[in-house]
Coordinates of C-alpha atoms in Angstrom, one line a residue:
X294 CA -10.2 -5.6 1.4
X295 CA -6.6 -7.0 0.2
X296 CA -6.1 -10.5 1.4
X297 CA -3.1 -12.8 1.0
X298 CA -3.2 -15.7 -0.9
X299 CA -0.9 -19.3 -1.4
X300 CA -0.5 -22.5 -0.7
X301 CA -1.8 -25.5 1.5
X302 CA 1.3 -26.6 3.2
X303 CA 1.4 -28.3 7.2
X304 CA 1.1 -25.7 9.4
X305 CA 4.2 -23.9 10.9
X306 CA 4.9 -24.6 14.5
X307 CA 8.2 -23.1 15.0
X308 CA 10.5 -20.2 13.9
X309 CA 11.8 -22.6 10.9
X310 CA 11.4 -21.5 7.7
X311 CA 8.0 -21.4 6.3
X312 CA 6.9 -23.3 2.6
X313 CA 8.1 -21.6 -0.3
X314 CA 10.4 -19.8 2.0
X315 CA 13.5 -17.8 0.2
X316 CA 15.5 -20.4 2.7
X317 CA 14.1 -23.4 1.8
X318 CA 14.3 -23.1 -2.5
X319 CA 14.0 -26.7 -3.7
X320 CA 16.9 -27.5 -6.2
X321 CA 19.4 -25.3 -4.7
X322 CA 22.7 -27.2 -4.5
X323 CA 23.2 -25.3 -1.0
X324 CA 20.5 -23.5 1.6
X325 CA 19.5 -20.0 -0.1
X326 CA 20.8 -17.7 3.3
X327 CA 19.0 -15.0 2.4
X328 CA 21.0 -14.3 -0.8
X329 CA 18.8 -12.8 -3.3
X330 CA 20.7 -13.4 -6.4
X331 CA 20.1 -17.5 -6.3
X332 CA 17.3 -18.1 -8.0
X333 CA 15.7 -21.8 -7.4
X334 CA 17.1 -24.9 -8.7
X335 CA 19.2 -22.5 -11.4
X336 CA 22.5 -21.5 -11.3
X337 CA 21.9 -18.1 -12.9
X338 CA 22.4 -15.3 -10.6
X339 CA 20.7 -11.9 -11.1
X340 CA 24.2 -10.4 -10.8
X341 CA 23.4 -7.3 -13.2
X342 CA 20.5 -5.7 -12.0
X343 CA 16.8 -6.1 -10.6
X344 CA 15.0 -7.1 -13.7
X345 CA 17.3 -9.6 -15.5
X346 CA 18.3 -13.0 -14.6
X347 CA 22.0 -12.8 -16.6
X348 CA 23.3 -9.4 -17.8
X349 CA 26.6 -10.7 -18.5
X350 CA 28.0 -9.8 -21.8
X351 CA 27.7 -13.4 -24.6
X352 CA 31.0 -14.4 -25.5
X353 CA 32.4 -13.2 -28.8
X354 CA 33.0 -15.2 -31.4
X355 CA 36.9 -15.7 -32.1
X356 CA 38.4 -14.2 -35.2
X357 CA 36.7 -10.7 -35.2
X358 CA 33.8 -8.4 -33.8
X359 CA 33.4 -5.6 -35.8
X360 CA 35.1 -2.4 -35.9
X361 CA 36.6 0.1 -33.3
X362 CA 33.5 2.1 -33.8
X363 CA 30.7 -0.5 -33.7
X364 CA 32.3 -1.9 -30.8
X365 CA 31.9 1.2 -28.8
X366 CA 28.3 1.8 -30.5
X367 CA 27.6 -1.5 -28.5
X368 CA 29.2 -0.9 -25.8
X369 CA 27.1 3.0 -25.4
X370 CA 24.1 0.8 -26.4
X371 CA 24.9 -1.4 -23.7
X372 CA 25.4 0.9 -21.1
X373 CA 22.3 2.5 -21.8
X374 CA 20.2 -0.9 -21.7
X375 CA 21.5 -1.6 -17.9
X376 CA 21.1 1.7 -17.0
X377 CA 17.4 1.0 -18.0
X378 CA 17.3 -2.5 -16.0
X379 CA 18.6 -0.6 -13.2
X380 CA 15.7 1.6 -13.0
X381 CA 12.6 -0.6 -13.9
X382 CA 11.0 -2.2 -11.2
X383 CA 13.4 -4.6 -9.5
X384 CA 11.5 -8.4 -10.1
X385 CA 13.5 -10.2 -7.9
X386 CA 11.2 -11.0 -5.1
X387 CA 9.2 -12.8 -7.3
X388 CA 11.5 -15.6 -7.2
X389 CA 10.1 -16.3 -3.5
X390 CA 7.0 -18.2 -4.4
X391 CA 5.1 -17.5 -1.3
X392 CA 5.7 -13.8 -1.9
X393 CA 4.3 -14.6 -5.5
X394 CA 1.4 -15.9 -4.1
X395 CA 0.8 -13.2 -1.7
X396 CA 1.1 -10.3 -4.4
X397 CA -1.2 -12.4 -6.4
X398 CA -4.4 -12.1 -3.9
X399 CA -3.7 -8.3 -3.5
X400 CA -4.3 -8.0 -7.6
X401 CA -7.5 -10.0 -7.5
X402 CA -9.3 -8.1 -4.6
X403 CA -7.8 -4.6 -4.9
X404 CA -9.3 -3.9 -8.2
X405 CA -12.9 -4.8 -6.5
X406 CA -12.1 -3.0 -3.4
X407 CA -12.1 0.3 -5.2
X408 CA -14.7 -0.3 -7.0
X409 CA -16.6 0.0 -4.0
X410 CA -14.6 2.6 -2.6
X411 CA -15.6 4.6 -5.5
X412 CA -19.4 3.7 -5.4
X413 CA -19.7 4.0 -1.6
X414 CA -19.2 8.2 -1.4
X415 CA -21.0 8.7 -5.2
X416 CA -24.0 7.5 -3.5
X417 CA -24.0 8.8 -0.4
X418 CA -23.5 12.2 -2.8
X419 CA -26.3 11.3 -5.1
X420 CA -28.6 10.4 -2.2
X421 CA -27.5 13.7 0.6
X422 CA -26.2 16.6 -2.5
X423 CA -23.5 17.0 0.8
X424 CA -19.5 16.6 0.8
X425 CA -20.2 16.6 4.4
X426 CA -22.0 13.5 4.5
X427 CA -19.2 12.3 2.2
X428 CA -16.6 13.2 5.0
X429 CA -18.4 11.7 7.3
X430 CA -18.1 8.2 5.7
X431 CA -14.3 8.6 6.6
X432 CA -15.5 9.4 10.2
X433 CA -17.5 6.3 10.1
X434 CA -14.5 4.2 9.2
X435 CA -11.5 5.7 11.3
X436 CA -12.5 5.0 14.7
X437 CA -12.9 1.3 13.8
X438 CA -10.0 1.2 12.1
X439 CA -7.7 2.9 15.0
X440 CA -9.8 0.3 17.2
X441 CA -9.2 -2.9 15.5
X442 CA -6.0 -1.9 13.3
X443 CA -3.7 -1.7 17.1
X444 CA -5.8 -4.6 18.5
X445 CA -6.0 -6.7 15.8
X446 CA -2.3 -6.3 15.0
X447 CA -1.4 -7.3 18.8
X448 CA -3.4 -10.8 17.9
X449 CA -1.3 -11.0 14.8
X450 CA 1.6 -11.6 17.4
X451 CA -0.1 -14.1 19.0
X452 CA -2.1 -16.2 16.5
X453 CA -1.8 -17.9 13.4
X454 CA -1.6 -15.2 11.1
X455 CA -3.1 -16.8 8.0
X456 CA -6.0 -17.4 10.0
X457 CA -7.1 -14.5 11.2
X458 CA -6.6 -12.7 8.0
X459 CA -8.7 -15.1 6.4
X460 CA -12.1 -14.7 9.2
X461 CA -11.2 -10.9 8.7
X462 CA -11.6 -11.0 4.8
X463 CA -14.5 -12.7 5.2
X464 CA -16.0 -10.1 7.4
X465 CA -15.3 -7.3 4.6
X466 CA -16.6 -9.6 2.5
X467 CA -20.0 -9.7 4.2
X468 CA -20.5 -6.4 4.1
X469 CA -19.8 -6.1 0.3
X470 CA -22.7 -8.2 0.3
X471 CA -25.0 -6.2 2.5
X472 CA -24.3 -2.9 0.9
X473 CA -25.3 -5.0 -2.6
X474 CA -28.4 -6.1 -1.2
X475 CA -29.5 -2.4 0.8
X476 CA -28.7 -1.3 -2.9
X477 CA -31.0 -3.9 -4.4
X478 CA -34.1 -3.1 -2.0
X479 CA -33.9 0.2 -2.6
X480 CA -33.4 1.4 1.2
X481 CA -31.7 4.7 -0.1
X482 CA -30.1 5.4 4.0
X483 CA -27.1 7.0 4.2
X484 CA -26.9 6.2 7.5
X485 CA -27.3 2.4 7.3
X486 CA -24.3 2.8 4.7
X487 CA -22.2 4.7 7.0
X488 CA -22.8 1.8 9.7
X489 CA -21.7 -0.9 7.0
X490 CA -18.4 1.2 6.5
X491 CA -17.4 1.2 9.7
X492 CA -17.9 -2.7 9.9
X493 CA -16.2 -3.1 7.3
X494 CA -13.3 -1.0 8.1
X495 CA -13.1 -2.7 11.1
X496 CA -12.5 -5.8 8.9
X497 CA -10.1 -4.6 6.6
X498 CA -7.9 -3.2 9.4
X499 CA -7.5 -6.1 11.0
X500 CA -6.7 -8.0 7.3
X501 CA -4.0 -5.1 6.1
X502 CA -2.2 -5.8 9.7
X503 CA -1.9 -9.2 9.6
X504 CA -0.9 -9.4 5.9
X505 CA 2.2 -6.7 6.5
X506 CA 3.3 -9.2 8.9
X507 CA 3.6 -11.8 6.9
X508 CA 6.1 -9.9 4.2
X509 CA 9.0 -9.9 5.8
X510 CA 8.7 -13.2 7.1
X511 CA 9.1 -14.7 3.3
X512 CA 11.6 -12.1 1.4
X513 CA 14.8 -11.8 2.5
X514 CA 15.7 -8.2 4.6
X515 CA 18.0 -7.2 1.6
X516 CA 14.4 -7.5 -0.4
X517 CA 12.0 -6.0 1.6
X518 CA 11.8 -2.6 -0.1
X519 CA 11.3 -3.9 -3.7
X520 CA 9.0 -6.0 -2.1
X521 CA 6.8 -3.3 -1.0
X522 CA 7.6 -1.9 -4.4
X523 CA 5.7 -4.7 -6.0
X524 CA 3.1 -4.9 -3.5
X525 CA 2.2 -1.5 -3.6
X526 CA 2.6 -1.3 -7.4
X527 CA 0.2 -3.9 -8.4
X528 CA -2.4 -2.4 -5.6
X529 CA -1.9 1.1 -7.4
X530 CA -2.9 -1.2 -10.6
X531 CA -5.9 -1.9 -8.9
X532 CA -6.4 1.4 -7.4
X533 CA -6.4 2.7 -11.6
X534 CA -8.9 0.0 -12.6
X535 CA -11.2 0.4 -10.0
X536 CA -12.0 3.5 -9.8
X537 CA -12.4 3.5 -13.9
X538 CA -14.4 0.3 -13.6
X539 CA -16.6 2.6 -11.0
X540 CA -17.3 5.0 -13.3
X541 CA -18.5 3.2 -15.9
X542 CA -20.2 0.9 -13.4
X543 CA -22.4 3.9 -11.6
X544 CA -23.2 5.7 -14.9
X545 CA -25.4 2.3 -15.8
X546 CA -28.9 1.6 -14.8
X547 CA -28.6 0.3 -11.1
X548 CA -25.3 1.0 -11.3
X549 CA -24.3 0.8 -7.2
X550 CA -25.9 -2.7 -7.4
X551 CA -23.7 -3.5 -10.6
X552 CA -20.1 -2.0 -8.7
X553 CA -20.5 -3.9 -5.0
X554 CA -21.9 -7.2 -7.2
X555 CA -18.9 -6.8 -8.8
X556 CA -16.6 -6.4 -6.3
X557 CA -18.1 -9.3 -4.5
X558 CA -17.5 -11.7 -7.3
X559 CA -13.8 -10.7 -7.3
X560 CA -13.3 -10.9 -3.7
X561 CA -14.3 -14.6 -3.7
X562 CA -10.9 -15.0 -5.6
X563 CA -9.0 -13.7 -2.9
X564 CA -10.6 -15.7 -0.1
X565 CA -9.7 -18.8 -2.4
X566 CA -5.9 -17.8 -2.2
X567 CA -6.1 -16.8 1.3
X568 CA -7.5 -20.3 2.0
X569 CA -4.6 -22.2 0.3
X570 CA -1.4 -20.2 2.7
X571 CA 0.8 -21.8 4.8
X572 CA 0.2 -21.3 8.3
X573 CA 2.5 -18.5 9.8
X574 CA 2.8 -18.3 13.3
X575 CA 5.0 -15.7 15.2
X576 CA 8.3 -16.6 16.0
X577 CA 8.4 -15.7 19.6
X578 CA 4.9 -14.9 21.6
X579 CA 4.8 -11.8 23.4
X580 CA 5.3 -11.3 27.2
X581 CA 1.8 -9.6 27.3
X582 CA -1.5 -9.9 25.6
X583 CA -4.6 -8.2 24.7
X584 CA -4.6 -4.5 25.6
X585 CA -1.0 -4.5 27.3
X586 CA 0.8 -5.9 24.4
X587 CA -1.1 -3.2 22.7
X588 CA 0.9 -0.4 25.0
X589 CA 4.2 -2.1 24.2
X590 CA 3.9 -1.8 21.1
X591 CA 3.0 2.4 21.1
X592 CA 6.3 2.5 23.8
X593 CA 8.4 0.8 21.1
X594 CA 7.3 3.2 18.8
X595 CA 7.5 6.3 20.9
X596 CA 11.0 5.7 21.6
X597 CA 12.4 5.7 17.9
X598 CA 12.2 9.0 16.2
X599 CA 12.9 7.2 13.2
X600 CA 9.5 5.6 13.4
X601 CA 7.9 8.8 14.8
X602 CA 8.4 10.7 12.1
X603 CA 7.6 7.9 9.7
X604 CA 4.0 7.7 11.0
X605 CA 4.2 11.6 11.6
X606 CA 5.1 12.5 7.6
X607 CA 2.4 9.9 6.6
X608 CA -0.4 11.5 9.0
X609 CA 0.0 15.7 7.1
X610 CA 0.0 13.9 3.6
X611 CA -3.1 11.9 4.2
X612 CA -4.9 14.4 6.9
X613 CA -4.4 17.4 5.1
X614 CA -3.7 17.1 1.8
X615 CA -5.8 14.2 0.4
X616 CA -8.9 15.9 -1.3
X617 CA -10.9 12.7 -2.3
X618 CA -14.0 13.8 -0.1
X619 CA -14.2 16.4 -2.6
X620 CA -13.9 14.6 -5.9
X621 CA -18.0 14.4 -6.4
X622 CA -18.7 18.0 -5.8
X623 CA -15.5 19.0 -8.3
X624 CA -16.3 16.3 -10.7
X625 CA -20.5 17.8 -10.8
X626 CA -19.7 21.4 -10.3
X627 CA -16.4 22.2 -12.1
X628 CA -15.4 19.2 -14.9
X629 CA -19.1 18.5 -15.2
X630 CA -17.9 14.3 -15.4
X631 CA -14.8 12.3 -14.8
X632 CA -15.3 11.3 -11.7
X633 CA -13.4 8.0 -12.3
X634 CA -10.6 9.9 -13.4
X635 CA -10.4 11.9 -10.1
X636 CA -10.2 8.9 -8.6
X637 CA -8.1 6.9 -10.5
X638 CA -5.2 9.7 -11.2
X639 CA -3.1 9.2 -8.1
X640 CA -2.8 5.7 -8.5
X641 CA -1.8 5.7 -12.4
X642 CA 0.6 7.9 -11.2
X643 CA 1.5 5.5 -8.7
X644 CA 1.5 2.2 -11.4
X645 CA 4.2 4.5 -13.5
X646 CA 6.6 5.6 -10.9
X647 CA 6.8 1.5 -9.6
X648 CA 7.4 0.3 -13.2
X649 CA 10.6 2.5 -12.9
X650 CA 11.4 1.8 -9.3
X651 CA 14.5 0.0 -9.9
X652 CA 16.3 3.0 -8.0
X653 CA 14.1 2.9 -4.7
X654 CA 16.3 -0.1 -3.7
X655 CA 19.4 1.7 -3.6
X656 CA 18.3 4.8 -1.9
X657 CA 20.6 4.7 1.7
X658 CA 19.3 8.4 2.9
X659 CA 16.0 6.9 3.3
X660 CA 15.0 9.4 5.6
X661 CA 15.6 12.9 3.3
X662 CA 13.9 10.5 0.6
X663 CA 11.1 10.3 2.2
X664 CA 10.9 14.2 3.1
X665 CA 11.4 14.9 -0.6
X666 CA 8.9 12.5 -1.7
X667 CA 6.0 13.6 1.1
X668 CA 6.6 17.4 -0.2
X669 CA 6.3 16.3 -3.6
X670 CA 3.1 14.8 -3.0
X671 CA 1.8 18.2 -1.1
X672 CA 3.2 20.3 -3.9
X673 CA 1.5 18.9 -6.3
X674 CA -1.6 18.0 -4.8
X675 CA -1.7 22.1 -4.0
X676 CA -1.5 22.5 -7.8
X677 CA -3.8 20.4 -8.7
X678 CA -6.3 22.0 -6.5
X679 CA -6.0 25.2 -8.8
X680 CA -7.1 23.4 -11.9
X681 CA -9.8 24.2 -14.5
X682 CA -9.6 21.7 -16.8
X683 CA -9.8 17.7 -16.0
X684 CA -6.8 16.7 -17.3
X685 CA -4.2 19.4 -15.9
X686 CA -6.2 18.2 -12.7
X687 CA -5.5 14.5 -13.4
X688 CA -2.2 15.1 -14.7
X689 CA -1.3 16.5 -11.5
X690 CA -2.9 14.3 -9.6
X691 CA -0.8 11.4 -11.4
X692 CA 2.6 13.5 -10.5
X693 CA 1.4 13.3 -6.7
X694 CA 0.9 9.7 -7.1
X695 CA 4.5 9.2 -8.5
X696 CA 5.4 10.6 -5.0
X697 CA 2.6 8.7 -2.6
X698 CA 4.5 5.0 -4.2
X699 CA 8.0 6.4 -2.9
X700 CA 7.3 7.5 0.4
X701 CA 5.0 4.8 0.8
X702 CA 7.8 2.2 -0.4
X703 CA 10.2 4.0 2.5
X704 CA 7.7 4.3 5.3
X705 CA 7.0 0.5 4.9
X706 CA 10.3 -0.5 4.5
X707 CA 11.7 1.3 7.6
X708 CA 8.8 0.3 9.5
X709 CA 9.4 -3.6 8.8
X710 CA 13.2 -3.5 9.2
X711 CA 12.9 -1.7 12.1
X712 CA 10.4 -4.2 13.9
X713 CA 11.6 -7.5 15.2
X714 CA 9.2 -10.1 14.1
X715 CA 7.6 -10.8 17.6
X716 CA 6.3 -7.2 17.2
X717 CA 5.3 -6.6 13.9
X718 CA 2.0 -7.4 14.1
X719 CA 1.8 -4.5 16.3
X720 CA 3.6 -2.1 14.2
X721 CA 1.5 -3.1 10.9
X722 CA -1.4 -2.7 13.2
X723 CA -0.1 0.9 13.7
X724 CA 0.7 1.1 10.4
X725 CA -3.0 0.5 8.9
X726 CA -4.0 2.7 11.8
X727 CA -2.5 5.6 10.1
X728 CA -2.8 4.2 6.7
X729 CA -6.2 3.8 6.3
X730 CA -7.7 6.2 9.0
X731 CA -5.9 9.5 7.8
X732 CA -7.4 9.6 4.5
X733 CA -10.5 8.7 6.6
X734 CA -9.9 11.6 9.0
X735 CA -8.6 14.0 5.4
X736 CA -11.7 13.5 4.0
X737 CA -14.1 14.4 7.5
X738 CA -11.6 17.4 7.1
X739 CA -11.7 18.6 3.8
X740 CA -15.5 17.9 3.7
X741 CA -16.5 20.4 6.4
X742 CA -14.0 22.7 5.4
X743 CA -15.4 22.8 2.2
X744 CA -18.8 23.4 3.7
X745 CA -17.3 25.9 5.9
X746 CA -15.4 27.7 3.3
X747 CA -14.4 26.9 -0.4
X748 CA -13.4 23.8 -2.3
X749 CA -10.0 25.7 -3.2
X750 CA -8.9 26.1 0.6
X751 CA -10.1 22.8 1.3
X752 CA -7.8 21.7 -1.6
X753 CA -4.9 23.5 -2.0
X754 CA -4.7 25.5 1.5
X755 CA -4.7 22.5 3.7
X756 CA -2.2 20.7 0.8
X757 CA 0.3 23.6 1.4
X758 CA 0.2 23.7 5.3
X759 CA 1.2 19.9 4.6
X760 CA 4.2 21.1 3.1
X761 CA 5.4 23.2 5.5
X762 CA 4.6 21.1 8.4
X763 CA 6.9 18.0 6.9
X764 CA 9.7 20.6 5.9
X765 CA 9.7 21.9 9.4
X766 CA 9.6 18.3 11.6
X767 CA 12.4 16.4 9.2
X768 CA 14.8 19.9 9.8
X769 CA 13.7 19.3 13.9
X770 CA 14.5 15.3 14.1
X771 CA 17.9 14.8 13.4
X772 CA 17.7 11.2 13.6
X773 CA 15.5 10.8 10.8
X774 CA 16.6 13.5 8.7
X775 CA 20.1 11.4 8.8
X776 CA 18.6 7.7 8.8
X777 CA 20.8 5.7 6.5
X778 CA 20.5 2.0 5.6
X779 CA 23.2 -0.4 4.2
X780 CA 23.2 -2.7 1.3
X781 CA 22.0 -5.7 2.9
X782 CA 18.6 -3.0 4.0
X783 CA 20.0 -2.9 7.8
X784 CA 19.8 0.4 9.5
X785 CA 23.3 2.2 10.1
X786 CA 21.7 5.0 12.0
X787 CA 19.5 5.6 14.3

């Protein structure tokens, strides 16, 4: 239920730059051009490293300066200090204040968002004592997100993109509110909430499209994957509150009504911001609309390997090694509690890897990064699964989330600098297609093979064959498993 916020500006009506723009800095004694060391209406450059605005040495004073020895103390100090900016999260981005506006929505409905994604599978538990039921809420939501997710990013390439992300928020929003007020009455149907899901994961696809359109449109290329970085870290923020909020939330007396009241209220923040953007309209309007422009987009794709294997890596992680569907049986059967931990792990693991993310940035093998990261995530997922004790299990699960922000960082980035921007709506629709309906699809997976068999092979079994599976398609695909990217972020391989 992310939405992008910003500013009231005239609305855009050409492929100028937009409000805010990284172009258009205010102050500037010349035009930005897409440098991203020029920081507005300052001279200061951000010429030592992600996170500082001047790392060049102060002057000494004349006449002295200490000793041989404390000199090269300082200087061992100092090259330890940079070395530390170089690897915390590269802040730069932030200096585009439509991008600051954007990553400001995300924090203000993510951490309700997951509040409900919490709430929504602990009581369809508490009300059917089935994991199945609980897979088949990702059922419920994948085939409306594959649905809307391609269409609704093909209108993304046609329409002003602040708008529609704005009716589609509100949709999500609407049925945070009906799944408050089925709580409320007391209606206690599993299946009424499994048809609210699926509404409002049509809703949401459509949103998370539109909105990774509009990224690349206000950082500079060169910026695009600490960007993501950001974006993706202060959703993992969001992703840890959440799911803790949840379990405090659920424990309460009406505790369902208490989470999706909640996560109303905070949503109203985002539709606020989402209200006060610039308009963005594509730059160039496809040659074909509606269902055609969808098939254009799925060619585009299916000629790059590059982008194949992008979606391909993404689809084993999330189908068959994400075990959320089986967090309530675990959490009542084996730890006897935490379930908000369960759920929370993965992204705290997440939050720390993108506060030292500095590194992603400079990363040119992007491709062999992303195979290490995706195996990472299956390894340790797999090891998780063989815990006994909730915090090995959430320590672990942390470690796979450390992974899940890299290759998510990469599989972003290549996907938006890959895309020109008349088709990016299409690709982010593609994008949330896999994004959002393979944990849907993992947890209809692990749920009935949990049923069928035992939590452990459900866990770990599936987690491993993810392993092998990536390992085997990035030693097949040459293209990807060599994909290199320059410093300015443009592709010098195919």
């Amino acid at each position: 239920m992310a939405t992008a916020p910003g500013d009231s500006a005239p609305p855009r009506t050409g492929p100028g730059p937009l409000p805010g723009d990284p172009t258009t800095f205010p102050g500037d004694p010349a035009p930005f051009s897409g440098d991203p060391t020029r920081l507005s209406g300052s001279p200061t450059t951000l010429s030592g490293g992600p996170t500082t605005l001047d790392d060049a040495p102060a002057a000494r004073p004349p006449g002295g300066g200490g000793t041989p020895g404390t000199a090269g103390r300082r200087g061992a100090a100092g090259g330890l200090l940079d070395r530390l900016r170089r690897a915390a999260v590269d802040v730069r981005p932030l200096a585009v204040p439509a991008y600051r506006r954007v990553l400001a929505g995300q924090g203000a409905s993510l951490v309700g968002t997951m509040v409900t994604q919490v709430t929504i599978p602990v009581q369809i538990y508490a009300l059917s004592h089935s994991s199945l039921y609980v897979g088949l809420a990702g059922l419920a939501g994948f085939v409306p997100i594959v649905v809307l997710g391609l269409y609704g990013g093909a209108i993304a390439d046609v329409v002003d993109r602040r708008l529609l992300c704005l009716w589609s928020s509100l949709v999500t929003w609407a049925v945070t509110l009906a799944l408050l007020v089925q709580t409320l009455l007391g209606v206690r149907s599993v299946g009424l909430i499994l048809a609210l899901v699926a509404v409002q994961a049509g809703g949401s696809a459509i949103s998370s499209s539109t909105l990774g359109a509009i990224i690349p449109r206000i950082v500079p290329s060169g910026l695009v994957p600490a960007a993501n970085t950001l974006s993706f870290t202060v959703g993992n923020i969001g992703s840890v509150l959440g799911p803790l909020a949840a379990g405090v939330l659920v424990g309460l007396p009406h505790g369902y009504a208490l989470a999706y009241g909640v996560d109303a209220v905070l949503f109203t923040v985002s539709l606020y911001s989402t209200l006060r953007l610039p308009s963005i309209r594509p730059e160039n309007a496809p040659a074909r609309r509606g269902l055609l422009a969808v098939l254009d987009g799925l060619r585009f794709i299916s000629g790059r390997p590059v982008l194949l294997m992008s979606f391909g890596v993404d689809i084993a992680a999330m189908v068959l090694a994400m075990p959320n569907a089986l967090f309530p049986q675990v959490a009542a059967t084996r730890f006897h509690g935490g379930i908000g931990w369960l759920y929370s792990a993965v992204a705290i693991g997440s939050v720390l890897a993108g506060l030292c993310s500095g590194w992603i940035g400079r990363v040119r093998r992007q491709g062999v990064a992303l195979t290490v990261a995706v195996v990472g995530w299956g390894v340790a997922i797999a090891l998780a699964g063989f815990a006994r004790t909730l915090w090995l299990a959430v320590a672990l699960l942390a470690l796979a989330g450390a992974a899940d922000l890299v290759s998510a960082v990469y599989r972003q980035t290549i996907l938006q600098t890959h895309a020109p921007d008349e088709m990016r709506g299409r690709m982010q629709g593609i994008f949330t297609v896999v994004v959002s309906g393979g944990p849907r699809l993992g947890d209809l997976r692990a749920g009935a093979m949990a049923a069928a068999t035992t939590v452990g092979i459900a866990w770990s079994g599936s987690a491993m064959l993810c392993v092998v599976l990536v390992l085997a398609g990035a030693l097949a695909v040459r293209p990807f498993r060599t994909y290199t990217v320059n410093a300015a972020g443009g592709r010098t391989a195919p």
